[in-house]
Short mmCIF file of C-alpha atoms in Angstrom, two decimals:
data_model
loop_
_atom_site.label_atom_id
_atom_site.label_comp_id
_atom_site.label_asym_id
_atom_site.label_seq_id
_atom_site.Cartn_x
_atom_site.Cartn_y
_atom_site.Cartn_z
CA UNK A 1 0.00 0.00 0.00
CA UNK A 2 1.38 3.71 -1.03
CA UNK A 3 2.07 5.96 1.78
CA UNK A 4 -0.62 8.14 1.16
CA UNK A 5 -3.02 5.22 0.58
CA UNK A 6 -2.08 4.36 4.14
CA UNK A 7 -3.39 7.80 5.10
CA UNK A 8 -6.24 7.76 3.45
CA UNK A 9 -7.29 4.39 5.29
CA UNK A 10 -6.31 5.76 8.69
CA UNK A 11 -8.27 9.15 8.27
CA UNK A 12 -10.76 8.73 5.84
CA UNK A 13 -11.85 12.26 3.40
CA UNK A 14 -11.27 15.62 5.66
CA UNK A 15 -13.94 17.86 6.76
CA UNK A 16 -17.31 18.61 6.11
CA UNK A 17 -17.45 20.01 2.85
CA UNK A 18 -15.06 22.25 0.23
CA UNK A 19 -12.22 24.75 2.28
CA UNK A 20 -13.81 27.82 3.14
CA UNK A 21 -12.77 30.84 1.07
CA UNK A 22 -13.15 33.60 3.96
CA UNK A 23 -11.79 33.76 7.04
CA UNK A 24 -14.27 33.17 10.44
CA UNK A 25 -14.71 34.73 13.00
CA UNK A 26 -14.66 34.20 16.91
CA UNK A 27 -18.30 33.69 16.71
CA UNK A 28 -18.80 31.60 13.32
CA UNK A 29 -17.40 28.54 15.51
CA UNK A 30 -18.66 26.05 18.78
CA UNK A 31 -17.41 27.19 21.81
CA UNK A 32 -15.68 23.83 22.13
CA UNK A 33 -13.77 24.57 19.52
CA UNK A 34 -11.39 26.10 21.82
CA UNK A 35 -11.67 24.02 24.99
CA UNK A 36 -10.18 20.84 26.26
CA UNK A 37 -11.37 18.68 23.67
CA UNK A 38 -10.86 21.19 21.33
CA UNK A 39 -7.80 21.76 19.68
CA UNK A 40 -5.57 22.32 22.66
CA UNK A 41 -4.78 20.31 25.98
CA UNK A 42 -6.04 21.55 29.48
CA UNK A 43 -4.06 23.97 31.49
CA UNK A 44 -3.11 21.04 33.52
CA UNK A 45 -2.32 18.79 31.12
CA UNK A 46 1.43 17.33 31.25
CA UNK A 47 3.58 17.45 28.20
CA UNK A 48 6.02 14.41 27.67
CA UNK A 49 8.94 15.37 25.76
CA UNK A 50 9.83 12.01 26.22
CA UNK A 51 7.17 10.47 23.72
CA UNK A 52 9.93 12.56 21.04
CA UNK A 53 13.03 11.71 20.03
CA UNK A 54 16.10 13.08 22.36
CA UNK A 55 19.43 14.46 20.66
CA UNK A 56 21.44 11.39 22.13
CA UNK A 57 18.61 8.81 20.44
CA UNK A 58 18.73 10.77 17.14
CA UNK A 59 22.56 10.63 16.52
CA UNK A 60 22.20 6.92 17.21
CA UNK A 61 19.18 6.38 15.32
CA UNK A 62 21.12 7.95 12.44
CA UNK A 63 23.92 5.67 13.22
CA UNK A 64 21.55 3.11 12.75
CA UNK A 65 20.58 4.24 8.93
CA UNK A 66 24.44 4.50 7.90
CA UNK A 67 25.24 2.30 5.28
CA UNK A 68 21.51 0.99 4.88
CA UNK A 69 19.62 1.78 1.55
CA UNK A 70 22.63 3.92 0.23
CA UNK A 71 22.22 6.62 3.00
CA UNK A 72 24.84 8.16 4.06
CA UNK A 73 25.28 9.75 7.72
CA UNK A 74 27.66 12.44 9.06
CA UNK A 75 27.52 15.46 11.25
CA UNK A 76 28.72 18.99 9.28
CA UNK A 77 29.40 21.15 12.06
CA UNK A 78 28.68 22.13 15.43
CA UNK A 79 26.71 24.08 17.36
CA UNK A 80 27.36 26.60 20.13
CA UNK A 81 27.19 24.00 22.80
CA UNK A 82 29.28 21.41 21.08
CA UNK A 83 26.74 19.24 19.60
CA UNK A 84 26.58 17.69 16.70
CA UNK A 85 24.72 19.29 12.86
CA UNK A 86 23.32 16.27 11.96
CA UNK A 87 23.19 15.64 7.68
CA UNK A 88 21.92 12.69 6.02
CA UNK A 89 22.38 11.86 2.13
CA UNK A 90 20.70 9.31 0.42
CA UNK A 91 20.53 8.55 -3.64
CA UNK A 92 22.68 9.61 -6.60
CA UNK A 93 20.32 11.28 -8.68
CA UNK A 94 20.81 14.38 -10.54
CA UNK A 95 18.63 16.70 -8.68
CA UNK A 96 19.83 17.50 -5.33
CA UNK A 97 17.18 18.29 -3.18
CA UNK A 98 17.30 19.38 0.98
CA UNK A 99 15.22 18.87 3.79
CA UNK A 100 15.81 20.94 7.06
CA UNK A 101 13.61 20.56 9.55
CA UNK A 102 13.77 21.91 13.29
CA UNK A 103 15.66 24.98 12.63
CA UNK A 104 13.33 26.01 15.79
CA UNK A 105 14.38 23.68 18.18
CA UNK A 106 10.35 23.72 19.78
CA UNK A 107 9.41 22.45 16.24
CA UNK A 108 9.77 18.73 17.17
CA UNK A 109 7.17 16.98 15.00
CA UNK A 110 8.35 17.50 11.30
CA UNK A 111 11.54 16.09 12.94
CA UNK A 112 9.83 12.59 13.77
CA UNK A 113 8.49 13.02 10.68
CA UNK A 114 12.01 12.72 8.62
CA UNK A 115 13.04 10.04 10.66
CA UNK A 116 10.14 8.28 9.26
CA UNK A 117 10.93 9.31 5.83
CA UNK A 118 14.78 7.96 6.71
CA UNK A 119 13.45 4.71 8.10
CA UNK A 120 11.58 3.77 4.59
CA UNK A 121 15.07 4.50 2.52
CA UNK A 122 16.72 1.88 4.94
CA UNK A 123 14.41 -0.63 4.70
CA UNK A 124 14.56 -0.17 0.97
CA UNK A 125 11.52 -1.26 -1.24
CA UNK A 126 8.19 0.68 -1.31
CA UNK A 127 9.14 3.33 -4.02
CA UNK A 128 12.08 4.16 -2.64
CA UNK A 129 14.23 2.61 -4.97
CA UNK A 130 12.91 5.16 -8.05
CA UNK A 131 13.74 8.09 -5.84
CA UNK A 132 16.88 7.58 -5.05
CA UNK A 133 17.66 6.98 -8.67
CA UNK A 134 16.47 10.73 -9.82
CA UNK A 135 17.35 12.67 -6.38
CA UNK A 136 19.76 13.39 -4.04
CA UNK A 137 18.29 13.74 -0.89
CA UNK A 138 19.78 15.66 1.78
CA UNK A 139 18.25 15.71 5.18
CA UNK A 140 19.54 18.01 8.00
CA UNK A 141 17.13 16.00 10.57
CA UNK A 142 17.23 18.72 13.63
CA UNK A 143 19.42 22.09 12.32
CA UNK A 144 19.14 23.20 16.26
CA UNK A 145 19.90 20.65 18.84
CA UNK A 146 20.60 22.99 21.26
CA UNK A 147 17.17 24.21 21.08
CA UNK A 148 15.96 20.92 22.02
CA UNK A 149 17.96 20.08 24.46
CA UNK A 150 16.02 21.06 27.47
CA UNK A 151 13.47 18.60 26.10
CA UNK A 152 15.47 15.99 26.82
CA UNK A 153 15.69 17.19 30.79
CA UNK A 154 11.96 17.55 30.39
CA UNK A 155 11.93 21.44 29.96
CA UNK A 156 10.41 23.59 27.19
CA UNK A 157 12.65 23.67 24.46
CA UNK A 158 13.60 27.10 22.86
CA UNK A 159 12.92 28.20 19.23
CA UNK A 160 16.24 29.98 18.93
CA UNK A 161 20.03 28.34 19.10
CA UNK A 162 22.20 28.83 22.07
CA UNK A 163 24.68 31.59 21.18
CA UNK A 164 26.11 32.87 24.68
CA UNK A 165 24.38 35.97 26.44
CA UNK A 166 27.89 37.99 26.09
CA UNK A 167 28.08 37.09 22.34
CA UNK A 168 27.14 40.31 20.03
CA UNK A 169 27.15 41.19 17.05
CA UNK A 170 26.00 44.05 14.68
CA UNK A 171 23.26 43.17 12.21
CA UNK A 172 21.68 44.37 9.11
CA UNK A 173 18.49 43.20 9.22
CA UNK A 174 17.68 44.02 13.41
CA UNK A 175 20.18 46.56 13.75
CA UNK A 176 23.24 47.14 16.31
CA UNK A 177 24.11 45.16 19.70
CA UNK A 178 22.85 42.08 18.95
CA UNK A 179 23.42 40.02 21.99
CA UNK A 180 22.81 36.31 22.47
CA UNK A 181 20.60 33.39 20.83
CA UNK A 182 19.57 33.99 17.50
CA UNK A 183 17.02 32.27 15.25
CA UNK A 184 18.75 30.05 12.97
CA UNK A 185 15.76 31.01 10.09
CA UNK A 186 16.99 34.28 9.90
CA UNK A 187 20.74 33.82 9.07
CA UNK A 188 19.99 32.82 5.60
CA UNK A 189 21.66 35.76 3.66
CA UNK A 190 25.31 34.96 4.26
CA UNK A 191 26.88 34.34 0.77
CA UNK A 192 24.04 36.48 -1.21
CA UNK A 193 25.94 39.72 -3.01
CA UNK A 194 25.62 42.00 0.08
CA UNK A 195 24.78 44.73 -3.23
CA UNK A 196 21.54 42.56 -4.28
CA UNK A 197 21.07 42.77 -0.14
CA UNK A 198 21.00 46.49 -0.06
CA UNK A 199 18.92 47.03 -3.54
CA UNK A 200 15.81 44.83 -2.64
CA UNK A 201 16.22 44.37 1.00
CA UNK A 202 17.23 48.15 2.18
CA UNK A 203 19.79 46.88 4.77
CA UNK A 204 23.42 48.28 5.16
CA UNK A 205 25.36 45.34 3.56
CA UNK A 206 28.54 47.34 6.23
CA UNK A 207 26.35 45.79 9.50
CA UNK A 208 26.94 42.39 8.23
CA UNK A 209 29.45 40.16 10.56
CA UNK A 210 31.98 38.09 9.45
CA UNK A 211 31.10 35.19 10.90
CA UNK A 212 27.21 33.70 11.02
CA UNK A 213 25.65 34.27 14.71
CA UNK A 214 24.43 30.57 13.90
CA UNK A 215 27.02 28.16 12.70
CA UNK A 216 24.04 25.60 12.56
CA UNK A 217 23.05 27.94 9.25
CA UNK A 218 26.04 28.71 8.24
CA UNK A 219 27.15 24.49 8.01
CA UNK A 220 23.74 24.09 5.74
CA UNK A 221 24.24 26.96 4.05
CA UNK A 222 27.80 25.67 3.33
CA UNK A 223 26.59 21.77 2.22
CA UNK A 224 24.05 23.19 0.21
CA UNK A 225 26.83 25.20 -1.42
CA UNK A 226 29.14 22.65 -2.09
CA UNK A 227 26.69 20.07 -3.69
CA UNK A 228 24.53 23.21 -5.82
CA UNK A 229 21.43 22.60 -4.37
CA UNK A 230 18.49 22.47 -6.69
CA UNK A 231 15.75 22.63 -3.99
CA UNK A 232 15.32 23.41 -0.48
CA UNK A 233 12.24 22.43 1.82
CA UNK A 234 12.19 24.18 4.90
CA UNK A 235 9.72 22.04 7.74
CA UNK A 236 8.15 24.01 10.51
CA UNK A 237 5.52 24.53 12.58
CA UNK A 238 2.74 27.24 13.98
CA UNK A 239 0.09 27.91 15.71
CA UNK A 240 -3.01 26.78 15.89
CA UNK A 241 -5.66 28.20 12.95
CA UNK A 242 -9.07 27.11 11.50
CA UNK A 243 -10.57 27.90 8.04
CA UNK A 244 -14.18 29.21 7.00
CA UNK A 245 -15.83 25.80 7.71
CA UNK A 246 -14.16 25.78 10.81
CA UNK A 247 -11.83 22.40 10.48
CA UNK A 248 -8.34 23.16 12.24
CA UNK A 249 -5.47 24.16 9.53
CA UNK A 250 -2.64 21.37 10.11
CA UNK A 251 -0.56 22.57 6.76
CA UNK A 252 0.43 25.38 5.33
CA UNK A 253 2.59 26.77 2.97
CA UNK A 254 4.35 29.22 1.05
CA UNK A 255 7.12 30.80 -2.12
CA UNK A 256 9.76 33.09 -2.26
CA UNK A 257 8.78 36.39 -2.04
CA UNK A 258 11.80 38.11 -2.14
CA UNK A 259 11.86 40.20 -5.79
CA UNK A 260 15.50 39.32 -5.75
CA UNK A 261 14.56 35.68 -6.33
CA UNK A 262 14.81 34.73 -9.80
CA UNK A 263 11.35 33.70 -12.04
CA UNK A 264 11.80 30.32 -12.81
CA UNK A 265 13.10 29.79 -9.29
CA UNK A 266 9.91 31.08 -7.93
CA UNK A 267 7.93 28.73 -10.80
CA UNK A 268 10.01 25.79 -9.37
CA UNK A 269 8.46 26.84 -5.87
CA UNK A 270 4.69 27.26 -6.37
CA UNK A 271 4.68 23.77 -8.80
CA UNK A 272 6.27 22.33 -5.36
CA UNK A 273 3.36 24.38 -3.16
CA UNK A 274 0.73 23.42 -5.49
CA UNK A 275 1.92 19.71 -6.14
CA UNK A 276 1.84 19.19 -2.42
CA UNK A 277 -1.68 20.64 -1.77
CA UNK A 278 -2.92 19.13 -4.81
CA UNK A 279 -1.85 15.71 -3.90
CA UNK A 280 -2.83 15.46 -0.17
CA UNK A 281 -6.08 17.66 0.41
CA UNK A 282 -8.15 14.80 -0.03
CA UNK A 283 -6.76 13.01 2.76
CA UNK A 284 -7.35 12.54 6.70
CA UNK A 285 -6.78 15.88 8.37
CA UNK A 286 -4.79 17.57 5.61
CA UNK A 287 -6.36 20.67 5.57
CA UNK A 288 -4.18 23.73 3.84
CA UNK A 289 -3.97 27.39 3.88
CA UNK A 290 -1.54 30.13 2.57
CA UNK A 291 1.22 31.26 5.24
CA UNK A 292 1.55 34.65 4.51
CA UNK A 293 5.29 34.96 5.30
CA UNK A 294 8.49 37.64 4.87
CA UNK A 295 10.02 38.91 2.05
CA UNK A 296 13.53 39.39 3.05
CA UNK A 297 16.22 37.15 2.26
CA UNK A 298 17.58 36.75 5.60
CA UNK A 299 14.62 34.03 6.15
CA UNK A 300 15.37 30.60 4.31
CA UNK A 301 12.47 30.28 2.01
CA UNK A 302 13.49 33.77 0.70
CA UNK A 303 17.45 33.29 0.59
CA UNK A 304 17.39 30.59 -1.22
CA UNK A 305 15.02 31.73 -3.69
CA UNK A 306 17.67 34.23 -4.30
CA UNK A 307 19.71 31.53 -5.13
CA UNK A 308 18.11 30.23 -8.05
CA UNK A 309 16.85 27.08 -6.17
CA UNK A 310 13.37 26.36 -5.77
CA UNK A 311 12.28 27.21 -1.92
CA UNK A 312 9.66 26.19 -0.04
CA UNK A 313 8.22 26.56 2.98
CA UNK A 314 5.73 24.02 4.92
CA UNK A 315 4.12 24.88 8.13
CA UNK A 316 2.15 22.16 10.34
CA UNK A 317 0.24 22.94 13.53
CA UNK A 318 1.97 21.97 16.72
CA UNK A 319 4.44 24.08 18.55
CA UNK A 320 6.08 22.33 21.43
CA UNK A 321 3.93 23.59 24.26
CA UNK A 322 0.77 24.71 22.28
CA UNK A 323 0.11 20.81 21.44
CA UNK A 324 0.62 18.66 24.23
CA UNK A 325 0.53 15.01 23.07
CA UNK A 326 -2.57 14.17 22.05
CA UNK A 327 -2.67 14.76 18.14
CA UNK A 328 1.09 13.61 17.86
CA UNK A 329 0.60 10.25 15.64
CA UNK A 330 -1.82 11.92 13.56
CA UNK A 331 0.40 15.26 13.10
CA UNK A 332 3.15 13.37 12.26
CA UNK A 333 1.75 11.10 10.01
CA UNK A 334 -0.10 14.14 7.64
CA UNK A 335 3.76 16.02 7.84
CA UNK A 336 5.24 12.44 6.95
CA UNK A 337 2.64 11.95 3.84
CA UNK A 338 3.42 15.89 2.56
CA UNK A 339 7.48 14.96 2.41
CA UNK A 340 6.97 11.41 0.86
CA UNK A 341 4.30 13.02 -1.80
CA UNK A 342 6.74 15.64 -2.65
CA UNK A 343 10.12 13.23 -3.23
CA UNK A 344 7.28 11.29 -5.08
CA UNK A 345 6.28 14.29 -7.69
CA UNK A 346 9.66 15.23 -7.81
CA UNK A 347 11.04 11.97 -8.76
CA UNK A 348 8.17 10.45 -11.55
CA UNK A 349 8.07 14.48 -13.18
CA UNK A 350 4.74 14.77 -11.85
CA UNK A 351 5.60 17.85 -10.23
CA UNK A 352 7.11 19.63 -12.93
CA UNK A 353 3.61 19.16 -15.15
CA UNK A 354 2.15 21.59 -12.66
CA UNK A 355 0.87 25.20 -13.82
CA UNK A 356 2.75 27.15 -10.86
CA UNK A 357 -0.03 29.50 -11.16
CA UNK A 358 -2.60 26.10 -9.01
CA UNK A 359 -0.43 27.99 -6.30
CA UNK A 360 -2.87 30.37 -5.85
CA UNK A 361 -5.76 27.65 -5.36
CA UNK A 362 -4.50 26.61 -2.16
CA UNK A 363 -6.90 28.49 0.36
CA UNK A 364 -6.41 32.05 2.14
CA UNK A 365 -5.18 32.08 5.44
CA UNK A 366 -6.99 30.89 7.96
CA UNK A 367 -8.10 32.52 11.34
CA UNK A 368 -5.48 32.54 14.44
CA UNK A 369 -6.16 31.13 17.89
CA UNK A 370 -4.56 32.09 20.82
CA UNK A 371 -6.01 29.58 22.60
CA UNK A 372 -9.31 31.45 23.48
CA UNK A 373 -8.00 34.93 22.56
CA UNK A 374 -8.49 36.10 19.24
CA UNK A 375 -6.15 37.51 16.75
CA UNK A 376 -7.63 41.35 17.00
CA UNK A 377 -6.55 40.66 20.78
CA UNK A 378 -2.82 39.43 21.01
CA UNK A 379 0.18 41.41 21.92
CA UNK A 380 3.36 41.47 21.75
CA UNK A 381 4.19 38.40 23.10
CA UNK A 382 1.68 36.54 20.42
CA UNK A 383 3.19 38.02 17.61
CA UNK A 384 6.70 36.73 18.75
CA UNK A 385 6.48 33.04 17.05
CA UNK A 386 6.75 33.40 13.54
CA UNK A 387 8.20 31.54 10.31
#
C-alpha cells in the first residue's frame, strides 16, 4: 500500500465540505472549539517530551541508517554548545534536493516526521528505490539541537540556538548590539551579493558580521553550497488556525517572495506548493492554507530563492507547548505523507507538469487562535512566534 493510501485508510476524506474561502470569526465557531477537547490540551495537562526523540537517540538512530539503503550519515558542524549538525544523504540522482527541519528547536514533530521518511530509505523497497535513482536527498534531521535540548531534561525547548548571552554582534536586518541566541531562520543571507542585499532588501550590507551568529546555518548553508542545491524544503511549525468551515489548519505553505529571487526559481516553488496541496487535500486531516510569510532574504524560504533554487516553505500545527501530546501520531503522520508526496512528484516528473499559477488555489489564510483569545486581541508576546 502507497504511503498516502495508508493515510487515506487511517483518516478517511477531511472535513465537512469544500475549504472555506473567507476567514471566520470568533463567533462563526462552537465554543468547544477552543476548549479541552478542542484543539488544545487543558491547562493542567502534562507534556512528555519524552514520547519525542532526544538528541542522544537521534545521533544513534542515524547511526543506525548509515550504510543501509545507500544513506549516508555524518555530522557537518557544530553548534554553540558542542553538539553535533546532523546531515543525512541518500541517492545519486541528478537533482539535489534538501530537507531541514527543526531549525526552531520547539518544532519537534516535522523532525519525527524525517526520521520516518529515513526509516523507509533503509528498509529499501516501497518506491524508494525510483527516488533515489532521480534525487539526491539531503536531510539536515534537527538544524538546532541545542534548542531541544532542554526537552530531553523535560523542559520547554527554545525556538532559537544557544549563542552565549555575552556574544554580540552588529546586524543588518535588526540593527546594532545584537546580543545572544539567534534564530537560525533568519541567518539565511550569508553568501548572497551583500549589493543585491541592499537594492531589494534596504539593509546596510557594512552591519553584516563576518562570521554567522548561527554556525548551525552557516554548516547548511555551506553543504548546500558545495553540492549546488536544486531545492530546499524548509519544515516548521505554527500555531493553531481554522478555516471558513471551521476544520483546524494542520498545513500550510508558502514561495519566495523576495523580488530578488529569480522567475523560474519562484515557478520551481509554487509547482512544489501546489503539487503538495494538490496531492494530499483529499486526505485525513490535511487541511491547507496560505502562510503569509516575509520577504527578506535573511529568512530561508526567501534566501534561497535568491539563489536560483526552488524554496519552499511548509508549516504544520503543533508548537512544542501549544500541542501537548494528544494529536502527535496523527500530526506526524499528515507532515510524513506531505514529504513522501513531494520526493514522489519530484522523482516520476509529476511535479514539474504543474501550472505554478494552481499555487494560488491553495486556500487564504486561515483565522489565528490564541487559545481562546483572538487575533484582534494578542500582543506582543503573540506576535513573537513566527516563520
Amino acid at each position: 500500500m502507497r504511503r498516502r493510501d495508508t493515510l487515506r485508510a487511517i483518516g478517511g476524506i477531511a472535513g465537512t465540505g469544500v475549504l472555506g474561502t473567507g476567514v471566520a470569526s470568533a463567533e462563526d465557531c462552537p465554543d468547544d472549539f477552543v476548549r479541552p477537547g478542542g484543539p488544545f490540551p487543558p491547562e493542567t495537562a502534562n507534556i512528555n517530551y519524552n514520547a519525542f526523540t532526544s538528541n542522544e537517540r537521534l545521533y544513534a538512530t542515524l547511526e543506525t541508517f548509515d550504510g543501509r539503503g545507500g544513506i549516508e550519515y555524518e555530522p557537518i558542524g557544530e553548534t554553540w554548545e558542542g553538539r553535533p549538525v546532523p546531515y543525512v544523504r541518500v541517492g545519486s540522482g541528478d537533482t539535489d534536493v534538501f530537507y531541514v527541519t527543526q531549525q526552531h528547536g520547539d518544532e519537534q514533530h516535522v523532525t519525527e516526521a524525517v526520521l520516518k521518511v529515513l526509516k523507509r530509505f533503509a528498509a529499501g523497497g516501497g518506491g524508494t528505490d525510483a527516488i533515489r535513482d532521480e534525487l539526491t536527498l539531503h536531510v539536515v534531521p534537527r538544524l538546532n539541537p541545542d534548542g531541544w535540548a532542554p526537552a530531553d531534561d523535560g523542559e520547554t525547548p527554545r525556538r532559537e540556538n544557544a549563542r552565549p548571552d555575552d556574544v554580540c554582534h552588529d546586524g543588518p536586518y535588526f540593527g546594532r548590539d545584537q546580543c545572544g541566541s539567534v534564530d537560525p531562520n533568519r541567518q539565511h543571507y550569508f553568501g548572497i551579493d551583500p549589493e543585491v542585499l541592499a537594492e531589494y532588501d534596504g539593509i546596510d550590507p557594512d552591519l553584516i558580521p563576518d562570521e554567522n551568529p548561527s554556525p548551525e546555518t552557516q554548516a547548511f548553508l555551506d553543504r548546500a553550497d558545495e553540492v549546488g542545491a536544486d531545492i530546499v524544503c524548509d519544515w516548521h511549525h505554527q500555531f493553531t488556525l481554522r478555516n471558513g468551515d471551521c476544520e483546524l489548519i494542520n498545513a500550510s505553505t508558502k514561495w519566495p517572495l523576495n523580488e530578488a529571487a529569480p522567475d523560474d526559481a519562484v515557478a520551481l516553488s509554487r509547482q512544489i506548493s501546489a503539487y503538495a496541496y494538490q496531492e494530499t487535500r483529499g486526505y485525513g486531516h490535511t487541511t491547507w492554507d496560505t502562510y503569509p510569510g516575509g520577504t527578506t532574504a535573511n529568512i530561508a524560504r526567501n534566501g534561497h530563492g535568491v539563489r536560483g533554487r526552488g524554496s519552499v516553505l511548509f508549516e504544520f500545527r503543533g508548537q512544542a507547548d501549544d500541542l501537548g501530546n494528544a494529536s502527535n501520531g496523527r500530526l506526524v503522520t499528515v507532515i510524513e505523507t506531505v514529504m513522501t508526496a513531494v520526493l514522489e512528484g519530484l522523482a516520476s516528473g509529476a511535479l514539474y507538469d504543474v501550472d505554478p499559477a494552481a499555487a494560488d488555489d491553495i486556500p487564504p489564510r486561515g483565522d489565528y487562535f490564541w487559545k481562546e483569545l483572538p487575533k484582534s486581541e494578542w500582543g506582543p508576546e503573540h506576535e513573537a512566534y513566527g516563520e
